[in-house]
mmCIF file of C-alpha atoms and ligand atoms in Angstrom:
data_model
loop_
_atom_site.group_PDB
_atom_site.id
_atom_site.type_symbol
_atom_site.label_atom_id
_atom_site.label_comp_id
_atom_site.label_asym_id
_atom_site.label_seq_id
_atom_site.Cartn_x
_atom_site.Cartn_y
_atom_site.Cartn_z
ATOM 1 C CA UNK A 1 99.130 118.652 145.937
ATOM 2 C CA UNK A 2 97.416 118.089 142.553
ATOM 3 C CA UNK A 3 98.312 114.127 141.829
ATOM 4 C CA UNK A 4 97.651 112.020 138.740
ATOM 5 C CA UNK A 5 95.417 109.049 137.550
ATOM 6 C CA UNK A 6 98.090 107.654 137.096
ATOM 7 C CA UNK A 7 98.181 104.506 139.775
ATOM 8 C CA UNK A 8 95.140 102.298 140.832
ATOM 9 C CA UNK A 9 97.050 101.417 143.896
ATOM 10 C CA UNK A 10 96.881 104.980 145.724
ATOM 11 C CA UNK A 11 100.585 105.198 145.459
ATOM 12 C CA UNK A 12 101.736 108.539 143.079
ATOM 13 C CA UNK A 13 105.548 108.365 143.772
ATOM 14 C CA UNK A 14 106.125 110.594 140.116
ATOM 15 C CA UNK A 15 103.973 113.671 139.618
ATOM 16 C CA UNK A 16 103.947 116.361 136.836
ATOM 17 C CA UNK A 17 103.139 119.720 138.458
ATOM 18 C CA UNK A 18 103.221 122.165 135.321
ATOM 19 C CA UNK A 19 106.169 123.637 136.020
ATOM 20 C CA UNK A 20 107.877 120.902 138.145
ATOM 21 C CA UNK A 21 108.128 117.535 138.971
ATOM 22 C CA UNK A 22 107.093 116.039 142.206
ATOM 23 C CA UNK A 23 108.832 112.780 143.547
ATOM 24 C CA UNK A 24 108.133 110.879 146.830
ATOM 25 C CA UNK A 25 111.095 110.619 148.772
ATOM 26 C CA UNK A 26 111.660 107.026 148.659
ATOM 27 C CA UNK A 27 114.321 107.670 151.032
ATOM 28 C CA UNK A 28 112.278 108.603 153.824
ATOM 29 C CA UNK A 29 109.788 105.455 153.472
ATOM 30 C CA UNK A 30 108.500 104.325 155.312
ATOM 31 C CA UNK A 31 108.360 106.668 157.985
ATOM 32 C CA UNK A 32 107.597 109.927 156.145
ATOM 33 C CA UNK A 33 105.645 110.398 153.110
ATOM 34 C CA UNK A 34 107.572 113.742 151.644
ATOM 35 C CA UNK A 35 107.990 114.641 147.922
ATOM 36 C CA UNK A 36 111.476 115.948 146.829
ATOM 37 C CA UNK A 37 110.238 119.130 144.416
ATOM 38 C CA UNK A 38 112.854 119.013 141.106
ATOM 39 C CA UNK A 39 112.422 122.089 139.173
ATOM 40 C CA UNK A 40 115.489 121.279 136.756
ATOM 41 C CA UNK A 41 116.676 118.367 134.635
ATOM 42 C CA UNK A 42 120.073 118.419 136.788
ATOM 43 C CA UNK A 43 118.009 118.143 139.952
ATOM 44 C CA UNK A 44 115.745 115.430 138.460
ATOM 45 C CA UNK A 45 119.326 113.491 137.725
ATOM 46 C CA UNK A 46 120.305 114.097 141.061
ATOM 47 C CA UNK A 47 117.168 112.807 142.783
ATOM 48 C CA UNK A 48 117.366 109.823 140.509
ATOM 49 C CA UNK A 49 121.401 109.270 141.554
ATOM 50 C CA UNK A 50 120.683 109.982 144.985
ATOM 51 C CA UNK A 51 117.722 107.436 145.086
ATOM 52 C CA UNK A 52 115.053 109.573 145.714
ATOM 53 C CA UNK A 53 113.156 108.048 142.825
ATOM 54 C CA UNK A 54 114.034 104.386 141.939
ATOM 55 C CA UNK A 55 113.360 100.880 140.224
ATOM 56 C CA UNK A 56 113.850 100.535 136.433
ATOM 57 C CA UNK A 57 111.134 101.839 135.204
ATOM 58 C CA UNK A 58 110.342 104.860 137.573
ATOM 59 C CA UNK A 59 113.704 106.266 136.561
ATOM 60 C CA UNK A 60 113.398 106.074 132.487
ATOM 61 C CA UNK A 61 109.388 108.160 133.284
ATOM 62 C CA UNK A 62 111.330 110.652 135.681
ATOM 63 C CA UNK A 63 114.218 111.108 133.581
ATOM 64 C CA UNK A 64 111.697 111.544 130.687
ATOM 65 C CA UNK A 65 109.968 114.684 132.638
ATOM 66 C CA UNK A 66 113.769 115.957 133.790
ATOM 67 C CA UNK A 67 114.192 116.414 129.675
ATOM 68 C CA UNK A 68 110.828 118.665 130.037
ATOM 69 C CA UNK A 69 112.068 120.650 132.378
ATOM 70 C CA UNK A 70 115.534 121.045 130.154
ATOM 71 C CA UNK A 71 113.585 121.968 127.231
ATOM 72 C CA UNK A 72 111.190 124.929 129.280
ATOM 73 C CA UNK A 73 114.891 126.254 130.479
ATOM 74 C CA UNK A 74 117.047 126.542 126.882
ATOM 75 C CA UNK A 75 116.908 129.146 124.620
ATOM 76 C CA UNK A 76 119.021 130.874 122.376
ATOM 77 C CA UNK A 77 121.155 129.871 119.287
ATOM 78 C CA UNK A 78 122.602 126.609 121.400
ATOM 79 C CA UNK A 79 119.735 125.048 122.741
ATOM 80 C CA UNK A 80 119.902 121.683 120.797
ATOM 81 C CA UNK A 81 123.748 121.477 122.453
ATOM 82 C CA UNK A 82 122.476 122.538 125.561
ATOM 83 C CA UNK A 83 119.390 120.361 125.376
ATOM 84 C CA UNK A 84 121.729 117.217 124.167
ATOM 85 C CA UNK A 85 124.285 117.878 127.437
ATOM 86 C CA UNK A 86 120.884 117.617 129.848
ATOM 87 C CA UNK A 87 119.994 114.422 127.889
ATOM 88 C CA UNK A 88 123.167 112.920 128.710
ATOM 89 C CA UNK A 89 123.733 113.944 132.296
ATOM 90 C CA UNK A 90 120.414 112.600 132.715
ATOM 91 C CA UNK A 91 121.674 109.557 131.239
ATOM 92 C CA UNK A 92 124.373 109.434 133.341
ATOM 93 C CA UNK A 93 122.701 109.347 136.654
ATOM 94 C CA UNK A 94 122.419 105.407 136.793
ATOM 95 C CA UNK A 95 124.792 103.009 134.984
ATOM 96 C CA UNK A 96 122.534 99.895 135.258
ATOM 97 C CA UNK A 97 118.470 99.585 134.264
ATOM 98 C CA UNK A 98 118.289 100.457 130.621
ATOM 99 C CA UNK A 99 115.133 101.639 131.124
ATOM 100 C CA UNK A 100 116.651 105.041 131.400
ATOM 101 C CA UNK A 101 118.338 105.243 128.429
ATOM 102 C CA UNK A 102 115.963 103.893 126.629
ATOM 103 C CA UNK A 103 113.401 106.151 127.951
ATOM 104 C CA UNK A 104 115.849 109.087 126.500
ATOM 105 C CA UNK A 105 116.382 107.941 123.490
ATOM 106 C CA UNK A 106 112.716 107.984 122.467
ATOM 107 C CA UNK A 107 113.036 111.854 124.278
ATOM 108 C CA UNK A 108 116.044 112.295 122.106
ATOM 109 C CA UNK A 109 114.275 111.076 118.840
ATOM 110 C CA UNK A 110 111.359 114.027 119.677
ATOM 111 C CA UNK A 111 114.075 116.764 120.065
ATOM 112 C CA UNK A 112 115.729 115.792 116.561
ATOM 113 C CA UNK A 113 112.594 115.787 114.750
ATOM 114 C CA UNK A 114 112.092 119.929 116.156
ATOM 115 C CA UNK A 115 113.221 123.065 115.093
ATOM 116 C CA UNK A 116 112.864 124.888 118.692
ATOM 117 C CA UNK A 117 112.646 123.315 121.757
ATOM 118 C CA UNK A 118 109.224 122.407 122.556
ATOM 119 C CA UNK A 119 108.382 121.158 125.906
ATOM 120 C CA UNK A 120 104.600 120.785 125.286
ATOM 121 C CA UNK A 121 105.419 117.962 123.099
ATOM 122 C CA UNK A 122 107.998 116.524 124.397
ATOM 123 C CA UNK A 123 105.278 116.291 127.715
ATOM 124 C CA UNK A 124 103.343 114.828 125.678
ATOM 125 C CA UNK A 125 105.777 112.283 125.023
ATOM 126 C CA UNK A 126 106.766 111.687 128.741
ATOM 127 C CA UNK A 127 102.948 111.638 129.828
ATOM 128 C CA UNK A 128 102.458 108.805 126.970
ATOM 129 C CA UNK A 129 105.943 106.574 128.557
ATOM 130 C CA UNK A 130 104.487 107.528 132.256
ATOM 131 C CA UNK A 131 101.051 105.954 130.887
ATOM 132 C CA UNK A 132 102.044 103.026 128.367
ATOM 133 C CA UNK A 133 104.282 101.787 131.378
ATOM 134 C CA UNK A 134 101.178 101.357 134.041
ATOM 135 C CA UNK A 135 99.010 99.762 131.320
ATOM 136 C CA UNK A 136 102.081 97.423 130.492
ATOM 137 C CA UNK A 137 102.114 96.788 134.158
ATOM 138 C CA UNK A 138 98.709 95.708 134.574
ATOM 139 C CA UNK A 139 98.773 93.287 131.279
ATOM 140 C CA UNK A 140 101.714 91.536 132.739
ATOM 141 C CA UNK A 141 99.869 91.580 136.059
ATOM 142 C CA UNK A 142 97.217 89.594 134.213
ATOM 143 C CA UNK A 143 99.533 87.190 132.128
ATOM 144 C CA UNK A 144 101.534 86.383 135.188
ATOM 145 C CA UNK A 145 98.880 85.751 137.474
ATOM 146 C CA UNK A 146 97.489 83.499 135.135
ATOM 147 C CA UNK A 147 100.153 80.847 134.953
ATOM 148 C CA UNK A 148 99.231 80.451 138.885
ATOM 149 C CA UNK A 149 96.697 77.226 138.414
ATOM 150 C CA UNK A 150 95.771 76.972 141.939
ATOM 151 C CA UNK A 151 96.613 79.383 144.844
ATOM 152 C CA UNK A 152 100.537 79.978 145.721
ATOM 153 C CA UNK A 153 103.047 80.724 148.054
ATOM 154 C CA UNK A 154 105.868 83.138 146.738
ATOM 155 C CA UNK A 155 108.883 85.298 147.306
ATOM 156 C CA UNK A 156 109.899 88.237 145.843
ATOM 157 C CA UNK A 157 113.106 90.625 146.183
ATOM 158 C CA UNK A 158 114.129 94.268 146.414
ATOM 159 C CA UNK A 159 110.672 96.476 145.117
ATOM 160 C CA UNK A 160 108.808 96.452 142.380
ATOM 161 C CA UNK A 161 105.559 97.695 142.836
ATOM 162 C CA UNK A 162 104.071 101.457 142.204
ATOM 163 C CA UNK A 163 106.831 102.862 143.343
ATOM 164 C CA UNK A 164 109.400 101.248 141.106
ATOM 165 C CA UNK A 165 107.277 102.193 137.947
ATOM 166 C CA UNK A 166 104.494 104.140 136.447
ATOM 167 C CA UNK A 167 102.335 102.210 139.039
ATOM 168 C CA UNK A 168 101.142 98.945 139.678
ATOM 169 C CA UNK A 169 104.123 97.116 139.445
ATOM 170 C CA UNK A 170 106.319 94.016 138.038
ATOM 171 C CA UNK A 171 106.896 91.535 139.905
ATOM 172 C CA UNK A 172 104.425 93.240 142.467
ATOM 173 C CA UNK A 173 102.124 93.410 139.729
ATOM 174 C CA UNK A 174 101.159 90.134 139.125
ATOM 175 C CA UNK A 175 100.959 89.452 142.986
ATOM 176 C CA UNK A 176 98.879 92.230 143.291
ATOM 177 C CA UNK A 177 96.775 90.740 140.115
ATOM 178 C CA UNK A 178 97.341 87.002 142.105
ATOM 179 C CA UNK A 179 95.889 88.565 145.074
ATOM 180 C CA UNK A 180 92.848 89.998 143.270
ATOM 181 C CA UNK A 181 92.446 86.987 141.493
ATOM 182 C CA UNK A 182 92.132 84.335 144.434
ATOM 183 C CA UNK A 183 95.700 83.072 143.372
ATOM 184 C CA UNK A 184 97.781 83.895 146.290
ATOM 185 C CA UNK A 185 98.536 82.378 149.391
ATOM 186 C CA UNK A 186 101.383 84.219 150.671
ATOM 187 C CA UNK A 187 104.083 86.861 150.538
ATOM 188 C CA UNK A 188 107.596 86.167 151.652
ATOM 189 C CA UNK A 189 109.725 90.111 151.392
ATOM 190 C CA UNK A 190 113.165 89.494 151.202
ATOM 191 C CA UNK A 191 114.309 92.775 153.285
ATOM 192 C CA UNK A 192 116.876 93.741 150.400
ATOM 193 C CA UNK A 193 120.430 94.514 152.011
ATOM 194 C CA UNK A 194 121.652 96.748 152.077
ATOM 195 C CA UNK A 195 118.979 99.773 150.929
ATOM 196 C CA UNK A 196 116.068 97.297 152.089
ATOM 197 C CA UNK A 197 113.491 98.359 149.164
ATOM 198 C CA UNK A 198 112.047 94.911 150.457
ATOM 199 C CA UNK A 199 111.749 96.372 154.021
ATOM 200 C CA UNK A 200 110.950 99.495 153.758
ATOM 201 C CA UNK A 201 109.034 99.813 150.405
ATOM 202 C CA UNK A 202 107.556 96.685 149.593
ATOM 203 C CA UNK A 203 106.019 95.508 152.938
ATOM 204 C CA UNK A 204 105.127 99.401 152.740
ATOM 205 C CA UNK A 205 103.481 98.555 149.464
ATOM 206 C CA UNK A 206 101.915 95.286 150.720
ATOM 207 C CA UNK A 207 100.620 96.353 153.732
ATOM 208 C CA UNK A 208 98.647 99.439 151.943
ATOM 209 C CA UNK A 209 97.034 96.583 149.296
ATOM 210 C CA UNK A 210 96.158 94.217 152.619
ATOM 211 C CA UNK A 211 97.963 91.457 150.916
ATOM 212 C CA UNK A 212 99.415 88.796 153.388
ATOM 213 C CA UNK A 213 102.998 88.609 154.204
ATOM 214 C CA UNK A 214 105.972 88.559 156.056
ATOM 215 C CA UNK A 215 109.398 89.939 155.896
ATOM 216 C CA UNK A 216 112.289 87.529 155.723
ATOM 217 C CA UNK A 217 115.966 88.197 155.821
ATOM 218 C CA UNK A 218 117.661 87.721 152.598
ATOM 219 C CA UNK A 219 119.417 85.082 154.011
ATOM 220 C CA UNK A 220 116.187 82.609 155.005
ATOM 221 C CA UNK A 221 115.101 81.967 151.526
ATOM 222 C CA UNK A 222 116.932 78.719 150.742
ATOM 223 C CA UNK A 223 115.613 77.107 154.122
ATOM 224 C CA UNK A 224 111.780 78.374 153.522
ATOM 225 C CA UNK A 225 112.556 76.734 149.593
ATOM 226 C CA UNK A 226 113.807 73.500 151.611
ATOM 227 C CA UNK A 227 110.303 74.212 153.985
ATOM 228 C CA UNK A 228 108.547 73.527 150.473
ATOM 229 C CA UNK A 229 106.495 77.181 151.784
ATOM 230 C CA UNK A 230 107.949 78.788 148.519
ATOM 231 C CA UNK A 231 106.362 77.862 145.315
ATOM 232 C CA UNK A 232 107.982 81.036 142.898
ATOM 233 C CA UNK A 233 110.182 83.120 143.406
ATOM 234 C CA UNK A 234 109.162 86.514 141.476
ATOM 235 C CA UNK A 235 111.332 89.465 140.548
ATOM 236 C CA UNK A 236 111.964 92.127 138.438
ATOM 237 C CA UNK A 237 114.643 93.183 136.644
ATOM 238 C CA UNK A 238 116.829 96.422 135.503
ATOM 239 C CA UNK A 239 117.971 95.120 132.296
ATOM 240 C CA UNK A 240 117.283 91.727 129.991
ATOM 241 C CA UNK A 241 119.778 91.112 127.081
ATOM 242 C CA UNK A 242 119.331 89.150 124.197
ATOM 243 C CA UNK A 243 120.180 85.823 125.362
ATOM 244 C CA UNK A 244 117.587 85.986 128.430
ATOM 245 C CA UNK A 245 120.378 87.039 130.758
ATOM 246 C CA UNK A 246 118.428 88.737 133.972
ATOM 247 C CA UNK A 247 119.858 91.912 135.734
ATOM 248 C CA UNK A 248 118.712 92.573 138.561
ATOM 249 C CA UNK A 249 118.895 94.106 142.144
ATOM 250 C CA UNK A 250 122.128 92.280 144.159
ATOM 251 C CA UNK A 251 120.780 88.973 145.560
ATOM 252 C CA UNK A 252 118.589 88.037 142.719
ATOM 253 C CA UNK A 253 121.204 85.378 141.228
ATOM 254 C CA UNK A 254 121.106 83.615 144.629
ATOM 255 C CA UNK A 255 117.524 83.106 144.525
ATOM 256 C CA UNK A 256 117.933 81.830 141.358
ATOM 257 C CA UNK A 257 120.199 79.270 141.993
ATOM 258 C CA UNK A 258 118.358 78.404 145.745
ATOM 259 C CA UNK A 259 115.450 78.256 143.771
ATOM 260 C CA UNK A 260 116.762 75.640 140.913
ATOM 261 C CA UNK A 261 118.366 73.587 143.384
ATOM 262 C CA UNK A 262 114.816 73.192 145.639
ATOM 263 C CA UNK A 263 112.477 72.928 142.407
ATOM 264 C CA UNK A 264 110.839 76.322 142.846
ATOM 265 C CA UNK A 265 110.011 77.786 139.819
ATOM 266 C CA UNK A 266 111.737 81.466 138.917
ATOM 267 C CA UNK A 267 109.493 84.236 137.236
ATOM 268 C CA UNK A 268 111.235 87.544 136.091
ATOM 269 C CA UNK A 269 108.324 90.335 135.067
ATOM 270 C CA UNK A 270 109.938 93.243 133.144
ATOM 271 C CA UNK A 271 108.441 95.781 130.112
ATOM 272 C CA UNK A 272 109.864 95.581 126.855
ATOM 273 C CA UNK A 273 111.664 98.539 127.644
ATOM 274 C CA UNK A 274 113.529 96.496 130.122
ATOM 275 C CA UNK A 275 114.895 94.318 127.262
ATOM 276 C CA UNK A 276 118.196 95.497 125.578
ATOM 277 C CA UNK A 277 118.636 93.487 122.509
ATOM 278 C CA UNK A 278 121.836 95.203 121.989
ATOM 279 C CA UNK A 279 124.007 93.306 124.802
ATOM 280 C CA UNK A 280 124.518 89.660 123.340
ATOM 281 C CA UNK A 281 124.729 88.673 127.503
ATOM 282 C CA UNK A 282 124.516 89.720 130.904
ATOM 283 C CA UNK A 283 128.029 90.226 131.007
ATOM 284 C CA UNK A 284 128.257 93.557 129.018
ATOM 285 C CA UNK A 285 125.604 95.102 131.733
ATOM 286 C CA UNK A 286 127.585 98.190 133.636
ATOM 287 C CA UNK A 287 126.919 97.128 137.206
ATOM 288 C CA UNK A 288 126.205 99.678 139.662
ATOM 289 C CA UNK A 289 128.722 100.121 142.567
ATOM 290 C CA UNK A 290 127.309 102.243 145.723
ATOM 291 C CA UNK A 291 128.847 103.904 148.270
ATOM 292 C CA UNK A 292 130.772 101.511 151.351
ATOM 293 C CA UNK A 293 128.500 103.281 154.058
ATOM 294 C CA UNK A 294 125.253 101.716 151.884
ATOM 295 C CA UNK A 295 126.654 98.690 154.244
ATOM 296 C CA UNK A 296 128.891 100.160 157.041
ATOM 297 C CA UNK A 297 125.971 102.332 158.230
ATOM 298 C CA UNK A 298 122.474 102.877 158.927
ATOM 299 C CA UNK A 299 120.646 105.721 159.009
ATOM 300 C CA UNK A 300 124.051 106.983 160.068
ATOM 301 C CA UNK A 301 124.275 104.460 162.816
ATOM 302 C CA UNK A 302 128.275 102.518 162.157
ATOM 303 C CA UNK A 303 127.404 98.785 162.454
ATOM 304 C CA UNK A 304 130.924 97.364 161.141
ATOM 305 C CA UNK A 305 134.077 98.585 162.890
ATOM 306 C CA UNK A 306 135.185 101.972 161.601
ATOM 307 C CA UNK A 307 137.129 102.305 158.115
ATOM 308 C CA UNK A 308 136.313 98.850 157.292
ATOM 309 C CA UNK A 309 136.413 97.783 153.814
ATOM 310 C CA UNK A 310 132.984 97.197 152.119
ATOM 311 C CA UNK A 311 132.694 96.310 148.620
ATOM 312 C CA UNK A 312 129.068 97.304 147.409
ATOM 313 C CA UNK A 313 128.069 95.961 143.832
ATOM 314 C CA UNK A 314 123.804 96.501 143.876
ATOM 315 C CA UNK A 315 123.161 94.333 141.189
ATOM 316 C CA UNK A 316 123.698 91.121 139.979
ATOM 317 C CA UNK A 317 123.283 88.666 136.746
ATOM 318 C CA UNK A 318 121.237 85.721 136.447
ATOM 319 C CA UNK A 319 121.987 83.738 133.729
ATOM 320 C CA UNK A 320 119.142 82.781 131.627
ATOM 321 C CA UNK A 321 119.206 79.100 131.997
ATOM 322 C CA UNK A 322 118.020 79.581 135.376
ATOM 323 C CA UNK A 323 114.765 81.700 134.578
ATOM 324 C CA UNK A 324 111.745 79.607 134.135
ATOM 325 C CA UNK A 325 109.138 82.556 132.585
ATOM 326 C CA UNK A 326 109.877 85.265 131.023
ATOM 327 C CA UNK A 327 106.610 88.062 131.709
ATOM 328 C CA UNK A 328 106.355 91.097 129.540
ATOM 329 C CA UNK A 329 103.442 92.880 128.038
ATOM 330 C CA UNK A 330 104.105 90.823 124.529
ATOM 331 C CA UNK A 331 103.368 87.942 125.954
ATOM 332 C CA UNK A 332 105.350 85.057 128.473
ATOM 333 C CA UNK A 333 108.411 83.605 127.546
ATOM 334 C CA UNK A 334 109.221 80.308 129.097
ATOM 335 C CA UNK A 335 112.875 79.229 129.309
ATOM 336 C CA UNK A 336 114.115 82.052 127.942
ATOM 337 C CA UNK A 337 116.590 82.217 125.216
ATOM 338 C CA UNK A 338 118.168 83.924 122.235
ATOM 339 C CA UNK A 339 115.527 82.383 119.469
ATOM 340 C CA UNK A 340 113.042 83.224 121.924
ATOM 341 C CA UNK A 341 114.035 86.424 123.144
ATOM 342 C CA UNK A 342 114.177 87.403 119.548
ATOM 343 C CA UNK A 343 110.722 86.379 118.581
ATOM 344 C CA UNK A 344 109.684 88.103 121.693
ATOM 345 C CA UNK A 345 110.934 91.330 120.438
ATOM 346 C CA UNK A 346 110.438 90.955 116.665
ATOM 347 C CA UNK A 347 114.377 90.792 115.761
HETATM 348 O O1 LIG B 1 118.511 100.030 143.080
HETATM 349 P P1 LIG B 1 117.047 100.018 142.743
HETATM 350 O O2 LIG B 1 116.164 100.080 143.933
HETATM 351 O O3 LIG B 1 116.701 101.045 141.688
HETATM 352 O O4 LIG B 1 116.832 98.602 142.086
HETATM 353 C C1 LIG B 1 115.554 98.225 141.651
HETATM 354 C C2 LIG B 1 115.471 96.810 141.200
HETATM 355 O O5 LIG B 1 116.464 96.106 141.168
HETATM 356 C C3 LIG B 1 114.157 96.310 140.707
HETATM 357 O O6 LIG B 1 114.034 94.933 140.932
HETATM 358 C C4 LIG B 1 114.043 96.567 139.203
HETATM 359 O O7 LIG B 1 114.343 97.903 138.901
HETATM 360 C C5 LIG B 1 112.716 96.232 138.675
HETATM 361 S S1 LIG B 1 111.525 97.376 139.301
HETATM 362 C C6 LIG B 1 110.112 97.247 138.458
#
């Protein structure tokens, strides 16, 4: 298979094939490296419902190639109605990171400004959001490391490494850039119930880059905090609003608080096009609710009694009073809040 420059980290989970896109099955991880071929922008939403391809920004690239593949496949006297309905079902495949919809929208804005649908630009478009996002990801790499003054000990949650984005990485980006840099210690992986991106992808991730770590259930991060063997916690996140409020994968606003009460400083690492200055707070975010089995089950193994009730929200708000540092690629935010958050952005 032909992959792209895309990733310094050997990891190409989206690739552009001409004629298709190519996504690793981030299902399979990390047992089988397979790629899930999407030759439509309805299979590109399913993959990106289904999980195939995840993490904020890896859905707002993939969704950005699925309106590509729309464009190549309308014709005719509709094909700005038929182009807008692929737009929006892409849109509708996840409810949550913002990413996505901001990704379209700049998509969107290209397929106004045409008079026939023209899917060389608009791949030019999604080639330049695939790009823009890895070199975003390596300048907050760089930023966040830097705020490490002498080596540390952290913990991060859920994934958010190459495989989450256009490669690199968030939150996994500046440990990678710690690691490089002679900043890091060591890696506590929260496993992630229930989907266990920490498990499966990010000690996947880790393990490739040789960066020292261990897995931990979600659960063990307060004691290791009281162990004083946690000095930041360090996450991502699917969608900032304009008060600093942090979505982000379920389990995140524990951490938060844990690490508040122990002293442990809280870093959240997100693009710009994580940031929606549109929602005044965290509360307005749509949170994703997943399927019961998610917990009941795994790998179609039952491990609660049968029929029993789950309830499976996958994300979660931390309010921004308990994030210490803001990191995007416009700089580091500390204590973030509206005044902030809107000279951040420029509002
Ligand atoms: O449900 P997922 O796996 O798509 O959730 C991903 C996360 O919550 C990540 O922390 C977030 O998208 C940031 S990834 C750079």
């Amino acid at each position: 298979m032909q992959k792209q420059p895309q990733s310094d980290s050997a990891i190409t989970p989206i690739v552009w094939q001409g004629d298709r896109l190519e996504l690793l099955d981030q299902r399979l991880l990390p047992h089988s490296e397979q790629y899930v071929t999407a030759r439509t922008s309805d299979e590109v939403a399913q993959a990106i419902h289904q999980m195939v391809v995840r993490g904020a920004p890896a859905i707002g690239i993939a969704a950005a190639y699925g309106v590509v593949l729309a464009a190549s496949a309308v014709d005719g006297d509709n094909w700005r109605a038929d182009l807008t309905a692929a737009l929006q079902r892409l849109a509708a495949s996840r409810p949550t990171a913002v990413n996505l919809r901001w990704a379209l929208d700049r998509m969107g804005v290209m397929v106004k400004g045409m008079q026939r649908p023209d899917a060389g630009r608009l791949l030019a478009e999604a080639q330049a959001i695939h790009a823009e996002d890895l070199a975003q990801n390596r300048r907050m790499g760089d930023l966040g490391a830097a705020l490490f003054g002498s080596p540390v000990q952290v913990l991060t949650h859920c994934n958010t490494g190459a495989l989450a984005t256009g490669g690199y990485g968030t939150a996994l980006g500046v440990i990678r850039s710690a690691h490089r840099d002679g900043r890091l210690l060591h890696v506590y992986a929260d496993e992630t119930r229930p989907w266990l991106q920490g498990s499966r992808l990010t000690a996947w991730e880790l393990a490739k880059e040789g960066i020292p770590a261990q897995l931990i259930a979600d659960g063990a991060a307060a004691y290791l905090m009281a162990q004083r063997k946690v000095d930041w916690v360090i996450v991502g996140a699917d969608r900032v609003t304009a008060n600093g409020d942090v979505v982000n994968k379920i389990g995140t606003y524990s951490l938060a608080v844990a690490a508040r009460h122990h002293g442990v400083r809280f870093m959240v690492v997100a693009p710009s096009s994580t940031v929606d200055m549109h929602l005044a707070s965290g509360a307005g975010v749509p949170i994703e609710e997943r399927p019961a089995s998610e917990l009941t089950q795994l790998r179609g193994l039952s491990i609660a009694p049968q029929d029993f009730p789950a309830l499976n929200p996958v994300f979660d708000v931390t309010p921004a009073h308990l994030v210490d540092v803001l990191v995007t690629e416009r700089g580091v935010l500390q204590q973030p809040d509206v005044p902030g958050m809107k000279a951040l952005m420029g509002g």
